[in-house]
Amino acid sequence: MYGLFRTARRLREIGLIGIGERNASYVLRYNPRKFYPRVDDKLLTKQLAIAAGLPVPELYAVVREEHQIADLHDKLAPHDQFVVKPAHGSGGDGILVISGRRGDKYRRSNSLLMSRGEFEHHLSNGLSGLFSLGGQPDHLLIEYCVQFDPIFDQVSYRGVPDVRIIVFLGYPVMAMIRLPTRMSDGKANLHQGAIGVGIDIPTGLTRRGVWGTEIIREHPDTEHSIVGLQIPHWPELLQMAARCYELSGLGYVGVDFVLDRNLGPMILELNARPGLAIQIANGNGLGHRLAKVEALAEAGGLSTDPDERVDFSRRNFPTLG
Ligand SMILES: Nc1ncnc2c1ncn2[C@@H]1O[C@H](COP(=O)(O)OP(=O)(O)O)[C@@H](O)[C@H]1O
Ligand SMILES: [Mg+2]
């Protein structure tokens, strides 16, 4: 009992926030409902990012109707690799990362082959909303398959890591990189079995990680250390994240990036209800950082300049401990 009490006090001390607090004090308070479609529909997010001059993976095709599926084999012939995803998907559900072909078949990132029939069946399920929020019929995006930066070769199992930055009132407050594992099938979603590794905001250096409920320092498949890696293009990532405040109109938003070895950082998606495991990955809570930005707001000190906001975050939000 005393132990539990001590743990609760320690969690409060490091400023850990829970789902209830996130929803009541941040999501509901700072995210106007009318802007949700901007982040819940990945096609709309992509269009907004392009309009704002922010890089995204190139769109190859949009599938809205069942009859368009059969034509895809020809339409996608010029692309050896590509990714299929439901516009309203989440948590990596329904995403197909196609890494090559063998004759008529498609090779998935987990190396399993998929026949044309299986491929069409998967897309048909996607259109019907099987993988999407609320189970409503959806449209599918087919896009460029990101070629990840070799810096992550040793710490990713056949997939693309992504960098998540939480942005509050335009200020980057916390970051992590998510690394695919054998379990996560080429995807970087924590619930699919990927690892979350905390990133120090001032330096862009990785700290320790979390895999399920386990705190880790090595990648479970490759055994390579995940601590002390320098995230490439770090200042640029922070700046792009800060600009997603204006792009989305959301006060509390998670911005997900991928780092392409040739094309550099690209925005993958935005999230209006970003998860809280990022706190465990960093061993730091969000509470104190969010309070600091709120204090700035109360003092009338919020900046409209993304660069100024990044400077503030780099001075104020080191990962402690
Ligand atoms: N264009 C892409 N190229 C390579 N991998 C991708 C691409 N899009 C998504 N992925 C992989 O799938 C994961 C989930 O994709 P994302 O667009 O974030 O959808 P979700 O909302 O389901 O999380 C990403 O974290 C990444 O690992
Ligand atoms: Mg995602």
Short mmCIF file of N, CA, C and O and ligand atoms in Angstrom, two decimals, residues 42 57 83 85 89-93 95 97 143-146 160 162 178 186-189 256 258 268-269, ligand 1:
data_model
loop_
_atom_site.label_atom_id
_atom_site.label_comp_id
_atom_site.label_asym_id
_atom_site.label_seq_id
_atom_site.Cartn_x
_atom_site.Cartn_y
_atom_site.Cartn_z
N LYS A 42 -6.45 10.98 -43.78
CA LYS A 42 -5.05 11.11 -44.17
C LYS A 42 -4.88 11.77 -45.54
O LYS A 42 -3.84 12.37 -45.81
N PRO A 57 4.93 11.80 -48.27
CA PRO A 57 5.16 10.76 -49.28
C PRO A 57 4.23 10.97 -50.47
O PRO A 57 3.04 11.26 -50.28
N VAL A 83 2.81 1.65 -50.51
CA VAL A 83 2.08 1.38 -49.27
C VAL A 83 0.61 1.67 -49.50
O VAL A 83 0.26 2.66 -50.13
N LYS A 85 -3.01 2.30 -47.58
CA LYS A 85 -3.58 2.54 -46.25
C LYS A 85 -4.96 3.15 -46.31
O LYS A 85 -5.26 3.92 -47.22
N GLY A 89 -7.72 5.18 -41.16
CA GLY A 89 -7.19 4.09 -40.35
C GLY A 89 -6.46 4.63 -39.13
O GLY A 89 -6.18 5.83 -39.04
N SER A 90 -6.15 3.73 -38.21
CA SER A 90 -5.32 4.12 -37.07
C SER A 90 -4.64 2.90 -36.51
O SER A 90 -5.07 1.77 -36.77
N GLY A 91 -3.57 3.13 -35.78
CA GLY A 91 -2.88 2.04 -35.12
C GLY A 91 -2.25 1.03 -36.07
O GLY A 91 -1.93 -0.08 -35.69
N GLY A 92 -2.05 1.44 -37.33
CA GLY A 92 -1.40 0.55 -38.29
C GLY A 92 -2.35 -0.47 -38.90
O GLY A 92 -1.93 -1.27 -39.75
N ASP A 93 -3.62 -0.46 -38.51
CA ASP A 93 -4.55 -1.47 -39.02
C ASP A 93 -4.80 -1.29 -40.52
O ASP A 93 -5.03 -0.18 -40.98
N ILE A 95 -2.86 -1.50 -42.98
CA ILE A 95 -1.77 -0.97 -43.81
C ILE A 95 -0.97 -2.11 -44.43
O ILE A 95 -0.59 -3.05 -43.74
N VAL A 97 2.44 -2.79 -46.44
CA VAL A 97 3.70 -2.27 -46.94
C VAL A 97 4.21 -3.29 -47.96
O VAL A 97 4.57 -4.41 -47.59
N GLU A 143 0.62 5.09 -51.69
CA GLU A 143 1.67 6.12 -51.72
C GLU A 143 3.06 5.53 -51.76
O GLU A 143 3.27 4.33 -51.57
N TYR A 144 4.00 6.43 -52.00
CA TYR A 144 5.44 6.13 -52.01
C TYR A 144 5.84 5.38 -50.74
O TYR A 144 5.42 5.75 -49.64
N CYS A 145 6.64 4.34 -50.92
CA CYS A 145 7.13 3.60 -49.76
C CYS A 145 8.45 4.22 -49.31
O CYS A 145 9.43 4.24 -50.05
N VAL A 146 8.45 4.73 -48.12
CA VAL A 146 9.60 5.44 -47.59
C VAL A 146 10.80 4.50 -47.46
O VAL A 146 10.65 3.36 -47.00
N VAL A 160 9.74 0.77 -41.40
CA VAL A 160 10.10 2.17 -41.34
C VAL A 160 9.80 2.74 -39.96
O VAL A 160 8.65 2.72 -39.51
N ASP A 162 9.12 5.63 -37.23
CA ASP A 162 8.61 6.99 -37.35
C ASP A 162 8.90 7.79 -36.10
O ASP A 162 9.14 7.25 -35.03
N ARG A 178 9.68 5.56 -32.97
CA ARG A 178 9.11 4.23 -32.83
C ARG A 178 9.77 3.31 -33.84
O ARG A 178 9.84 3.63 -35.03
N GLY A 186 6.61 -4.54 -40.09
CA GLY A 186 6.99 -3.38 -40.92
C GLY A 186 6.39 -2.07 -40.47
O GLY A 186 6.66 -1.03 -41.05
N LYS A 187 5.56 -2.10 -39.45
CA LYS A 187 4.90 -0.88 -39.00
C LYS A 187 5.50 -0.41 -37.68
O LYS A 187 6.09 -1.18 -36.94
N ALA A 188 5.31 0.89 -37.42
CA ALA A 188 5.95 1.44 -36.22
C ALA A 188 4.92 1.74 -35.13
O ALA A 188 5.13 2.60 -34.30
N ASN A 189 3.80 1.05 -35.15
CA ASN A 189 2.77 1.31 -34.14
C ASN A 189 3.03 0.49 -32.88
O ASN A 189 3.27 -0.70 -32.95
N ASP A 256 3.50 12.90 -36.78
CA ASP A 256 4.34 11.73 -37.08
C ASP A 256 5.13 11.95 -38.36
O ASP A 256 4.56 12.29 -39.39
N VAL A 258 8.37 10.45 -41.04
CA VAL A 258 9.30 9.40 -41.44
C VAL A 258 10.51 10.08 -42.05
O VAL A 258 10.42 11.19 -42.56
N LEU A 268 3.94 12.02 -42.02
CA LEU A 268 3.14 10.83 -42.31
C LEU A 268 1.69 11.04 -41.91
O LEU A 268 0.78 10.76 -42.66
N GLU A 269 1.49 11.51 -40.71
CA GLU A 269 0.11 11.75 -40.26
C GLU A 269 0.10 12.61 -39.01
O GLU A 269 1.12 12.78 -38.34
N1 LIG B 1 4.55 5.58 -47.03
C1 LIG B 1 5.02 4.69 -46.15
N2 LIG B 1 6.21 4.07 -46.36
C2 LIG B 1 6.69 3.15 -45.50
N3 LIG B 1 6.08 2.79 -44.35
C3 LIG B 1 4.89 3.37 -44.06
C4 LIG B 1 4.31 4.35 -44.94
N4 LIG B 1 3.14 4.74 -44.41
C5 LIG B 1 3.00 4.05 -43.26
N5 LIG B 1 4.04 3.22 -43.04
C6 LIG B 1 4.26 2.37 -41.85
O1 LIG B 1 2.99 2.08 -41.26
C7 LIG B 1 2.85 2.74 -39.99
C8 LIG B 1 1.47 3.31 -39.79
O2 LIG B 1 1.19 4.29 -40.79
P1 LIG B 1 0.36 5.62 -40.48
O3 LIG B 1 0.25 6.38 -41.75
O4 LIG B 1 0.98 6.31 -39.34
O5 LIG B 1 -1.10 5.08 -40.11
P2 LIG B 1 -1.80 4.77 -38.69
O6 LIG B 1 -2.79 5.86 -38.50
O7 LIG B 1 -2.45 3.45 -38.87
O8 LIG B 1 -0.75 4.79 -37.63
C9 LIG B 1 3.92 3.82 -39.98
O9 LIG B 1 4.32 4.12 -38.68
C10 LIG B 1 5.04 3.19 -40.82
O10 LIG B 1 5.83 2.33 -40.04
#
